[in-house]
Amino acid sequence: MKNIVILISGTGSNMAAIVRAAERERWAERLGARVVAVLSNRPGAAGLDTARAAGIATAVVDHRAHASREAFDAALMQAVDAHQPALLVLAGFMRILTPAFVAHYAGRLVNIHPSLLPAFPGLHTHQRAIDMGCRFAGATVHQVTAELDHGAILAQAVLPVLPGDSAEALAARVLTQEHLMYPRAIAELLLKI
Ligand code: NHR
Ligand code: GAR
């Protein structure tokens, strides 16, 4: 069985969409894959409750309890590897990962980023797209490499920026597309790994 581990920092709506897709599309039978654990760097992440309610193991590795990024990543790696992941999925995970961490999961670490990469890597993507006068925005599923938001693109969803759009309104419409795209991209990837 290919174990999927998901890292979150907050609401975890993408994580929930993946868990729902895995159940609905019977990934265990069809793809030999299952979501085995959801880990958060924030103890208060709402997604932890969602995962527990779905019967999925959860754990917290609090970045504030570690003196350096390297120490945090080493602890996170240990917690992740306890679940023997074939695929590690970042879903609203908000800590930049060290090159050592990324190398350890090379080829089996993916992220969803709320912009049309290579435009707007980093944070505050929706406000930046609005400020630049972009007519289109979206989200990108990509392989994670040491360079932030620069790995190979696996899938993209595009939608129009509307006149008078706020960052919040745009983010909500993009998020709806993320929920459709991310499970699909993961299912495709699972066929190849
Ligand atoms: N790590 C690497 N090495 N490469 C990527 O592509 C990564 C990554 C870690 C996370 C997700 C991400 C995104 O989709 C991601 C991609 C956090 C930050 C950030 O600046 C940037 C990008 C992403 C996630 N985080 C601050 C930090 O100091 C903290 C912000 C906070 O806690 O709210 O780590 O764009
Ligand atoms: C999503 O829009 C995701 O693309 C974005 O945060 C949201 C998380 O929502 N990720 C980043 O901004 C990474 N820097 P969720 O917790 O409900 O899935």
PDB file of C-alpha atoms and ligand atoms in Angstrom:
ATOM      1  CA  MET A   1       0.000   0.000   0.000  1.00  0.00           C
ATOM      2  CA  LYS A   2       1.273   3.485  -0.901  1.00  0.00           C
ATOM      3  CA  ASN A   3       1.013   5.613   2.216  1.00  0.00           C
ATOM      4  CA  ILE A   4       0.147   9.293   1.825  1.00  0.00           C
ATOM      5  CA  VAL A   5       1.129  11.725   4.582  1.00  0.00           C
ATOM      6  CA  ILE A   6      -0.287  15.271   4.474  1.00  0.00           C
ATOM      7  CA  LEU A   7       1.283  18.335   6.114  1.00  0.00           C
ATOM      8  CA  ILE A   8      -0.979  21.254   7.054  1.00  0.00           C
ATOM      9  CA  SER A   9      -0.766  24.492   9.059  1.00  0.00           C
ATOM     10  CA  GLY A  10      -4.385  25.657   9.233  1.00  0.00           C
ATOM     11  CA  THR A  11      -7.886  24.913   7.985  1.00  0.00           C
ATOM     12  CA  GLY A  12      -6.891  21.886   5.966  1.00  0.00           C
ATOM     13  CA  SER A  13      -9.665  22.180   3.373  1.00  0.00           C
ATOM     14  CA  ASN A  14      -7.328  20.820   0.664  1.00  0.00           C
ATOM     15  CA  MET A  15      -6.409  17.940   2.975  1.00  0.00           C
ATOM     16  CA  ALA A  16     -10.133  17.243   3.524  1.00  0.00           C
ATOM     17  CA  ALA A  17     -10.741  17.322  -0.252  1.00  0.00           C
ATOM     18  CA  ILE A  18      -7.978  14.732  -0.738  1.00  0.00           C
ATOM     19  CA  VAL A  19      -9.364  12.512   2.040  1.00  0.00           C
ATOM     20  CA  ARG A  20     -12.874  12.741   0.546  1.00  0.00           C
ATOM     21  CA  ALA A  21     -11.588  11.935  -2.953  1.00  0.00           C
ATOM     22  CA  ALA A  22      -9.647   8.933  -1.632  1.00  0.00           C
ATOM     23  CA  GLU A  23     -12.851   7.569  -0.084  1.00  0.00           C
ATOM     24  CA  ARG A  24     -15.203   8.466  -2.948  1.00  0.00           C
ATOM     25  CA  GLU A  25     -12.863   7.180  -5.659  1.00  0.00           C
ATOM     26  CA  ARG A  26     -11.775   4.173  -3.587  1.00  0.00           C
ATOM     27  CA  TRP A  27      -8.051   4.886  -3.924  1.00  0.00           C
ATOM     28  CA  ALA A  28      -7.196   1.903  -1.706  1.00  0.00           C
ATOM     29  CA  GLU A  29      -8.726  -0.545  -4.185  1.00  0.00           C
ATOM     30  CA  ARG A  30      -8.013   1.362  -7.412  1.00  0.00           C
ATOM     31  CA  LEU A  31      -4.604   2.936  -6.708  1.00  0.00           C
ATOM     32  CA  GLY A  32      -3.336   0.959  -3.734  1.00  0.00           C
ATOM     33  CA  ALA A  33      -3.040   4.211  -1.787  1.00  0.00           C
ATOM     34  CA  ARG A  34      -4.423   5.621   1.453  1.00  0.00           C
ATOM     35  CA  VAL A  35      -4.041   8.740   3.588  1.00  0.00           C
ATOM     36  CA  VAL A  36      -2.387   7.467   6.760  1.00  0.00           C
ATOM     37  CA  ALA A  37      -1.512  10.619   8.681  1.00  0.00           C
ATOM     38  CA  VAL A  38      -1.980  14.385   8.868  1.00  0.00           C
ATOM     39  CA  LEU A  39       0.750  16.391  10.578  1.00  0.00           C
ATOM     40  CA  SER A  40       0.720  20.075  11.518  1.00  0.00           C
ATOM     41  CA  ASN A  41       3.370  22.530  12.680  1.00  0.00           C
ATOM     42  CA  ARG A  42       0.613  24.449  14.493  1.00  0.00           C
ATOM     43  CA  PRO A  43      -1.073  22.781  17.487  1.00  0.00           C
ATOM     44  CA  GLY A  44      -4.295  24.733  16.890  1.00  0.00           C
ATOM     45  CA  ALA A  45      -4.708  23.847  13.202  1.00  0.00           C
ATOM     46  CA  ALA A  46      -8.416  23.199  12.602  1.00  0.00           C
ATOM     47  CA  GLY A  47      -7.535  20.551  10.030  1.00  0.00           C
ATOM     48  CA  LEU A  48      -6.273  18.275  12.816  1.00  0.00           C
ATOM     49  CA  ASP A  49      -9.852  17.912  14.119  1.00  0.00           C
ATOM     50  CA  THR A  50     -11.136  17.242  10.598  1.00  0.00           C
ATOM     51  CA  ALA A  51      -8.528  14.501  10.131  1.00  0.00           C
ATOM     52  CA  ARG A  52      -9.284  12.907  13.517  1.00  0.00           C
ATOM     53  CA  ALA A  53     -13.002  12.923  12.697  1.00  0.00           C
ATOM     54  CA  ALA A  54     -12.131  11.009   9.507  1.00  0.00           C
ATOM     55  CA  GLY A  55     -10.259   8.423  11.573  1.00  0.00           C
ATOM     56  CA  ILE A  56      -6.804   9.496  10.385  1.00  0.00           C
ATOM     57  CA  ALA A  57      -3.762   9.586  12.668  1.00  0.00           C
ATOM     58  CA  THR A  58      -2.570  13.098  13.527  1.00  0.00           C
ATOM     59  CA  ALA A  59       0.565  14.571  15.050  1.00  0.00           C
ATOM     60  CA  VAL A  60       1.939  18.027  15.827  1.00  0.00           C
ATOM     61  CA  VAL A  61       5.553  19.069  15.386  1.00  0.00           C
ATOM     62  CA  ASP A  62       5.553  22.629  16.688  1.00  0.00           C
ATOM     63  CA  HIS A  63       8.162  24.768  14.939  1.00  0.00           C
ATOM     64  CA  ARG A  64       8.245  27.119  17.958  1.00  0.00           C
ATOM     65  CA  ALA A  65       9.590  24.285  20.108  1.00  0.00           C
ATOM     66  CA  HIS A  66      12.712  23.988  17.926  1.00  0.00           C
ATOM     67  CA  ALA A  67      15.725  26.287  17.990  1.00  0.00           C
ATOM     68  CA  SER A  68      16.462  26.206  14.257  1.00  0.00           C
ATOM     69  CA  ARG A  69      14.862  25.299  10.923  1.00  0.00           C
ATOM     70  CA  GLU A  70      17.255  22.326  10.751  1.00  0.00           C
ATOM     71  CA  ALA A  71      16.127  21.024  14.165  1.00  0.00           C
ATOM     72  CA  PHE A  72      12.446  21.479  13.278  1.00  0.00           C
ATOM     73  CA  ASP A  73      12.878  19.707   9.945  1.00  0.00           C
ATOM     74  CA  ALA A  74      14.756  16.806  11.579  1.00  0.00           C
ATOM     75  CA  ALA A  75      11.895  16.319  14.058  1.00  0.00           C
ATOM     76  CA  LEU A  76       9.306  16.650  11.299  1.00  0.00           C
ATOM     77  CA  MET A  77      11.174  14.115   9.150  1.00  0.00           C
ATOM     78  CA  GLN A  78      11.160  11.613  12.012  1.00  0.00           C
ATOM     79  CA  ALA A  79       7.421  12.073  12.578  1.00  0.00           C
ATOM     80  CA  VAL A  80       6.688  11.735   8.837  1.00  0.00           C
ATOM     81  CA  ASP A  81       8.919   8.680   8.352  1.00  0.00           C
ATOM     82  CA  ALA A  82       7.117   6.859  11.186  1.00  0.00           C
ATOM     83  CA  HIS A  83       4.295   6.492   8.609  1.00  0.00           C
ATOM     84  CA  GLN A  84       6.530   5.229   5.769  1.00  0.00           C
ATOM     85  CA  PRO A  85       5.174   7.600   3.120  1.00  0.00           C
ATOM     86  CA  ALA A  86       5.248   6.884  -0.609  1.00  0.00           C
ATOM     87  CA  LEU A  87       4.015  10.453  -1.074  1.00  0.00           C
ATOM     88  CA  LEU A  88       4.295  13.529   1.151  1.00  0.00           C
ATOM     89  CA  VAL A  89       1.707  16.216   0.388  1.00  0.00           C
ATOM     90  CA  LEU A  90       1.943  19.873   1.475  1.00  0.00           C
ATOM     91  CA  ALA A  91      -1.584  21.315   1.777  1.00  0.00           C
ATOM     92  CA  GLY A  92      -1.507  24.835   3.177  1.00  0.00           C
ATOM     93  CA  PHE A  93       1.742  24.034   4.982  1.00  0.00           C
ATOM     94  CA  MET A  94       3.387  27.337   5.839  1.00  0.00           C
ATOM     95  CA  ARG A  95       7.021  26.598   6.785  1.00  0.00           C
ATOM     96  CA  ILE A  96       9.811  26.739   4.222  1.00  0.00           C
ATOM     97  CA  LEU A  97      11.610  23.372   4.224  1.00  0.00           C
ATOM     98  CA  THR A  98      15.400  22.962   4.313  1.00  0.00           C
ATOM     99  CA  PRO A  99      17.341  21.439   1.387  1.00  0.00           C
ATOM    100  CA  ALA A 100      18.090  18.353   3.531  1.00  0.00           C
ATOM    101  CA  PHE A 101      14.384  17.748   4.161  1.00  0.00           C
ATOM    102  CA  VAL A 102      13.491  18.236   0.494  1.00  0.00           C
ATOM    103  CA  ALA A 103      16.315  15.905  -0.642  1.00  0.00           C
ATOM    104  CA  HIS A 104      15.078  13.168   1.712  1.00  0.00           C
ATOM    105  CA  TYR A 105      11.666  13.148  -0.059  1.00  0.00           C
ATOM    106  CA  ALA A 106      12.919  13.930  -3.576  1.00  0.00           C
ATOM    107  CA  GLY A 107      10.351  12.883  -6.195  1.00  0.00           C
ATOM    108  CA  ARG A 108       7.671  12.147  -3.593  1.00  0.00           C
ATOM    109  CA  LEU A 109       6.988  15.633  -2.205  1.00  0.00           C
ATOM    110  CA  VAL A 110       4.335  17.901  -3.749  1.00  0.00           C
ATOM    111  CA  ASN A 111       2.731  21.263  -2.920  1.00  0.00           C
ATOM    112  CA  ILE A 112      -0.224  23.344  -4.003  1.00  0.00           C
ATOM    113  CA  HIS A 113       0.585  27.018  -4.407  1.00  0.00           C
ATOM    114  CA  PRO A 114      -2.132  29.657  -4.857  1.00  0.00           C
ATOM    115  CA  SER A 115      -0.777  31.364  -7.994  1.00  0.00           C
ATOM    116  CA  LEU A 116      -0.033  30.556 -11.622  1.00  0.00           C
ATOM    117  CA  LEU A 117       3.659  29.720 -11.179  1.00  0.00           C
ATOM    118  CA  PRO A 118       6.222  30.885 -12.160  1.00  0.00           C
ATOM    119  CA  ALA A 119       4.318  34.091 -11.331  1.00  0.00           C
ATOM    120  CA  PHE A 120       4.166  35.037  -7.654  1.00  0.00           C
ATOM    121  CA  PRO A 121       6.139  32.479  -5.678  1.00  0.00           C
ATOM    122  CA  GLY A 122       6.018  33.091  -1.911  1.00  0.00           C
ATOM    123  CA  LEU A 123       3.250  34.709   0.110  1.00  0.00           C
ATOM    124  CA  HIS A 124       0.296  37.116  -0.461  1.00  0.00           C
ATOM    125  CA  THR A 125      -0.178  35.816  -3.995  1.00  0.00           C
ATOM    126  CA  HIS A 126      -3.753  37.014  -4.539  1.00  0.00           C
ATOM    127  CA  GLN A 127      -3.123  40.607  -3.446  1.00  0.00           C
ATOM    128  CA  ARG A 128       0.006  40.714  -5.622  1.00  0.00           C
ATOM    129  CA  ALA A 129      -1.936  39.416  -8.661  1.00  0.00           C
ATOM    130  CA  ILE A 130      -4.640  42.070  -8.118  1.00  0.00           C
ATOM    131  CA  ASP A 131      -2.062  44.835  -7.602  1.00  0.00           C
ATOM    132  CA  MET A 132      -0.308  43.863 -10.869  1.00  0.00           C
ATOM    133  CA  GLY A 133      -3.580  44.063 -12.766  1.00  0.00           C
ATOM    134  CA  CYS A 134      -3.515  40.373 -13.734  1.00  0.00           C
ATOM    135  CA  ARG A 135      -6.633  39.321 -15.675  1.00  0.00           C
ATOM    136  CA  PHE A 136      -6.170  35.699 -14.607  1.00  0.00           C
ATOM    137  CA  ALA A 137      -5.159  33.978 -11.385  1.00  0.00           C
ATOM    138  CA  GLY A 138      -5.134  30.404 -10.190  1.00  0.00           C
ATOM    139  CA  ALA A 139      -3.199  27.686  -8.433  1.00  0.00           C
ATOM    140  CA  THR A 140      -0.361  25.296  -9.249  1.00  0.00           C
ATOM    141  CA  VAL A 141       0.458  21.784  -8.074  1.00  0.00           C
ATOM    142  CA  HIS A 142       4.210  21.273  -8.254  1.00  0.00           C
ATOM    143  CA  GLN A 143       7.050  19.059  -7.122  1.00  0.00           C
ATOM    144  CA  VAL A 144       8.839  20.585  -4.136  1.00  0.00           C
ATOM    145  CA  THR A 145      12.519  21.418  -4.589  1.00  0.00           C
ATOM    146  CA  ALA A 146      14.965  23.348  -2.397  1.00  0.00           C
ATOM    147  CA  GLU A 147      14.123  26.531  -4.295  1.00  0.00           C
ATOM    148  CA  LEU A 148      10.747  27.821  -3.097  1.00  0.00           C
ATOM    149  CA  ASP A 149       7.848  27.202  -5.523  1.00  0.00           C
ATOM    150  CA  HIS A 150      10.205  26.241  -8.385  1.00  0.00           C
ATOM    151  CA  GLY A 151       9.716  22.480  -8.849  1.00  0.00           C
ATOM    152  CA  ALA A 152       8.213  20.822 -11.946  1.00  0.00           C
ATOM    153  CA  ILE A 153       4.588  21.792 -12.551  1.00  0.00           C
ATOM    154  CA  LEU A 154       2.112  18.888 -12.341  1.00  0.00           C
ATOM    155  CA  ALA A 155      -1.203  20.747 -12.778  1.00  0.00           C
ATOM    156  CA  GLN A 156      -2.666  24.252 -12.964  1.00  0.00           C
ATOM    157  CA  ALA A 157      -6.131  25.756 -12.596  1.00  0.00           C
ATOM    158  CA  VAL A 158      -6.835  29.188 -14.068  1.00  0.00           C
ATOM    159  CA  LEU A 159      -9.732  31.569 -13.483  1.00  0.00           C
ATOM    160  CA  PRO A 160     -10.480  35.231 -14.219  1.00  0.00           C
ATOM    161  CA  VAL A 161      -9.785  38.055 -11.800  1.00  0.00           C
ATOM    162  CA  LEU A 162     -13.055  40.017 -11.623  1.00  0.00           C
ATOM    163  CA  PRO A 163     -13.289  43.830 -11.626  1.00  0.00           C
ATOM    164  CA  GLY A 164     -13.183  45.056  -8.021  1.00  0.00           C
ATOM    165  CA  ASP A 165     -12.004  41.664  -6.728  1.00  0.00           C
ATOM    166  CA  SER A 166     -10.636  41.566  -3.179  1.00  0.00           C
ATOM    167  CA  ALA A 167      -7.811  39.212  -2.242  1.00  0.00           C
ATOM    168  CA  GLU A 168     -10.274  37.344  -0.011  1.00  0.00           C
ATOM    169  CA  ALA A 169     -12.892  36.889  -2.725  1.00  0.00           C
ATOM    170  CA  LEU A 170     -10.289  35.778  -5.256  1.00  0.00           C
ATOM    171  CA  ALA A 171      -8.679  33.397  -2.736  1.00  0.00           C
ATOM    172  CA  ALA A 172     -12.049  31.759  -2.058  1.00  0.00           C
ATOM    173  CA  ARG A 173     -12.706  31.165  -5.770  1.00  0.00           C
ATOM    174  CA  VAL A 174      -9.171  29.832  -6.293  1.00  0.00           C
ATOM    175  CA  LEU A 175      -9.558  27.539  -3.271  1.00  0.00           C
ATOM    176  CA  THR A 176     -12.667  25.933  -4.812  1.00  0.00           C
ATOM    177  CA  GLN A 177     -10.572  25.073  -7.868  1.00  0.00           C
ATOM    178  CA  GLU A 178      -7.743  23.777  -5.666  1.00  0.00           C
ATOM    179  CA  HIS A 179     -10.155  21.272  -4.095  1.00  0.00           C
ATOM    180  CA  LEU A 180     -10.929  19.852  -7.537  1.00  0.00           C
ATOM    181  CA  MET A 181      -7.394  19.936  -8.935  1.00  0.00           C
ATOM    182  CA  TYR A 182      -5.252  18.662  -6.043  1.00  0.00           C
ATOM    183  CA  PRO A 183      -6.905  15.235  -5.545  1.00  0.00           C
ATOM    184  CA  ARG A 184      -6.878  14.699  -9.329  1.00  0.00           C
ATOM    185  CA  ALA A 185      -3.174  15.592  -9.618  1.00  0.00           C
ATOM    186  CA  ILE A 186      -2.310  13.305  -6.699  1.00  0.00           C
ATOM    187  CA  ALA A 187      -4.264  10.392  -8.178  1.00  0.00           C
ATOM    188  CA  GLU A 188      -2.367  10.840 -11.470  1.00  0.00           C
ATOM    189  CA  LEU A 189       0.960  10.969  -9.646  1.00  0.00           C
ATOM    190  CA  LEU A 190       0.140   7.832  -7.659  1.00  0.00           C
ATOM    191  CA  LEU A 191      -0.058   5.897 -10.927  1.00  0.00           C
ATOM    192  CA  LYS A 192       3.575   6.838 -11.633  1.00  0.00           C
ATOM    193  CA  ILE A 193       5.256   6.255  -8.261  1.00  0.00           C
TER     194      ILE A 193
HETATM  195  N1  NHR B   1       9.867  24.421   0.962  1.00  0.00           N
HETATM  196  C1  NHR B   1      10.664  24.308  -0.091  1.00  0.00           C
HETATM  197  N2  NHR B   1      11.957  24.024   0.119  1.00  0.00           N
HETATM  198  N3  NHR B   1      10.231  24.453  -1.369  1.00  0.00           N
HETATM  199  C2  NHR B   1       8.939  24.749  -1.589  1.00  0.00           C
HETATM  200  O1  NHR B   1       8.534  24.882  -2.839  1.00  0.00           O
HETATM  201  C3  NHR B   1       8.043  24.916  -0.500  1.00  0.00           C
HETATM  202  C4  NHR B   1       8.559  24.724   0.794  1.00  0.00           C
HETATM  203  C5  NHR B   1       7.750  24.872   1.915  1.00  0.00           C
HETATM  204  C6  NHR B   1       6.430  25.242   1.775  1.00  0.00           C
HETATM  205  C7  NHR B   1       4.513  25.960   0.429  1.00  0.00           C
HETATM  206  C8  NHR B   1       4.513  27.448   0.159  1.00  0.00           C
HETATM  207  C9  NHR B   1       3.810  27.949  -1.008  1.00  0.00           C
HETATM  208  O2  NHR B   1       3.018  27.240  -1.622  1.00  0.00           O
HETATM  209  C10 NHR B   1       5.913  25.462   0.503  1.00  0.00           C
HETATM  210  C11 NHR B   1       6.698  25.284  -0.632  1.00  0.00           C
HETATM  211  C12 NHR B   1       5.454  29.126   3.363  1.00  0.00           C
HETATM  212  C13 NHR B   1       6.224  30.196   2.944  1.00  0.00           C
HETATM  213  C14 NHR B   1       6.844  31.126   3.952  1.00  0.00           C
HETATM  214  O3  NHR B   1       7.402  32.148   3.591  1.00  0.00           O
HETATM  215  C15 NHR B   1       6.449  30.351   1.600  1.00  0.00           C
HETATM  216  C16 NHR B   1       5.896  29.456   0.698  1.00  0.00           C
HETATM  217  C17 NHR B   1       5.112  28.386   1.119  1.00  0.00           C
HETATM  218  C18 NHR B   1       4.887  28.237   2.468  1.00  0.00           C
HETATM  219  N4  NHR B   1       6.786  30.770   5.250  1.00  0.00           N
HETATM  220  C19 NHR B   1       7.371  31.519   6.363  1.00  0.00           C
HETATM  221  C20 NHR B   1       8.688  30.863   6.806  1.00  0.00           C
HETATM  222  O4  NHR B   1       9.505  31.601   7.372  1.00  0.00           O
HETATM  223  C21 NHR B   1       6.461  31.530   7.563  1.00  0.00           C
HETATM  224  C22 NHR B   1       5.094  32.058   7.285  1.00  0.00           C
HETATM  225  C23 NHR B   1       4.077  31.663   8.346  1.00  0.00           C
HETATM  226  O5  NHR B   1       4.378  30.871   9.267  1.00  0.00           O
HETATM  227  O6  NHR B   1       2.931  32.123   8.234  1.00  0.00           O
HETATM  228  O7  NHR B   1       8.848  29.635   6.660  1.00  0.00           O
HETATM  229  O8  NHR B   1       4.013  29.133  -1.379  1.00  0.00           O
HETATM  230  C1  GAR B   2      -4.626  27.180   0.008  1.00  0.00           C
HETATM  231  O1  GAR B   2      -5.148  28.203  -0.793  1.00  0.00           O
HETATM  232  C2  GAR B   2      -3.209  26.867  -0.415  1.00  0.00           C
HETATM  233  O2  GAR B   2      -2.993  26.921  -1.799  1.00  0.00           O
HETATM  234  C3  GAR B   2      -2.477  27.962   0.270  1.00  0.00           C
HETATM  235  O3  GAR B   2      -3.098  28.136   1.523  1.00  0.00           O
HETATM  236  C4  GAR B   2      -4.443  27.673   1.443  1.00  0.00           C
HETATM  237  C5  GAR B   2      -4.618  26.580   2.448  1.00  0.00           C
HETATM  238  O4  GAR B   2      -5.958  26.273   2.623  1.00  0.00           O
HETATM  239  N1  GAR B   2      -1.083  27.633   0.435  1.00  0.00           N
HETATM  240  C6  GAR B   2      -0.168  28.547   0.651  1.00  0.00           C
HETATM  241  O5  GAR B   2      -0.427  29.735   0.687  1.00  0.00           O
HETATM  242  C7  GAR B   2       1.229  28.037   0.850  1.00  0.00           C
HETATM  243  N2  GAR B   2       2.102  29.144   0.980  1.00  0.00           N
HETATM  244  P1  GAR B   2      -6.374  24.937   3.371  1.00  0.00           P
HETATM  245  O6  GAR B   2      -5.599  24.859   4.683  1.00  0.00           O
HETATM  246  O7  GAR B   2      -7.846  25.100   3.638  1.00  0.00           O
HETATM  247  O8  GAR B   2      -6.069  23.793   2.467  1.00  0.00           O
END
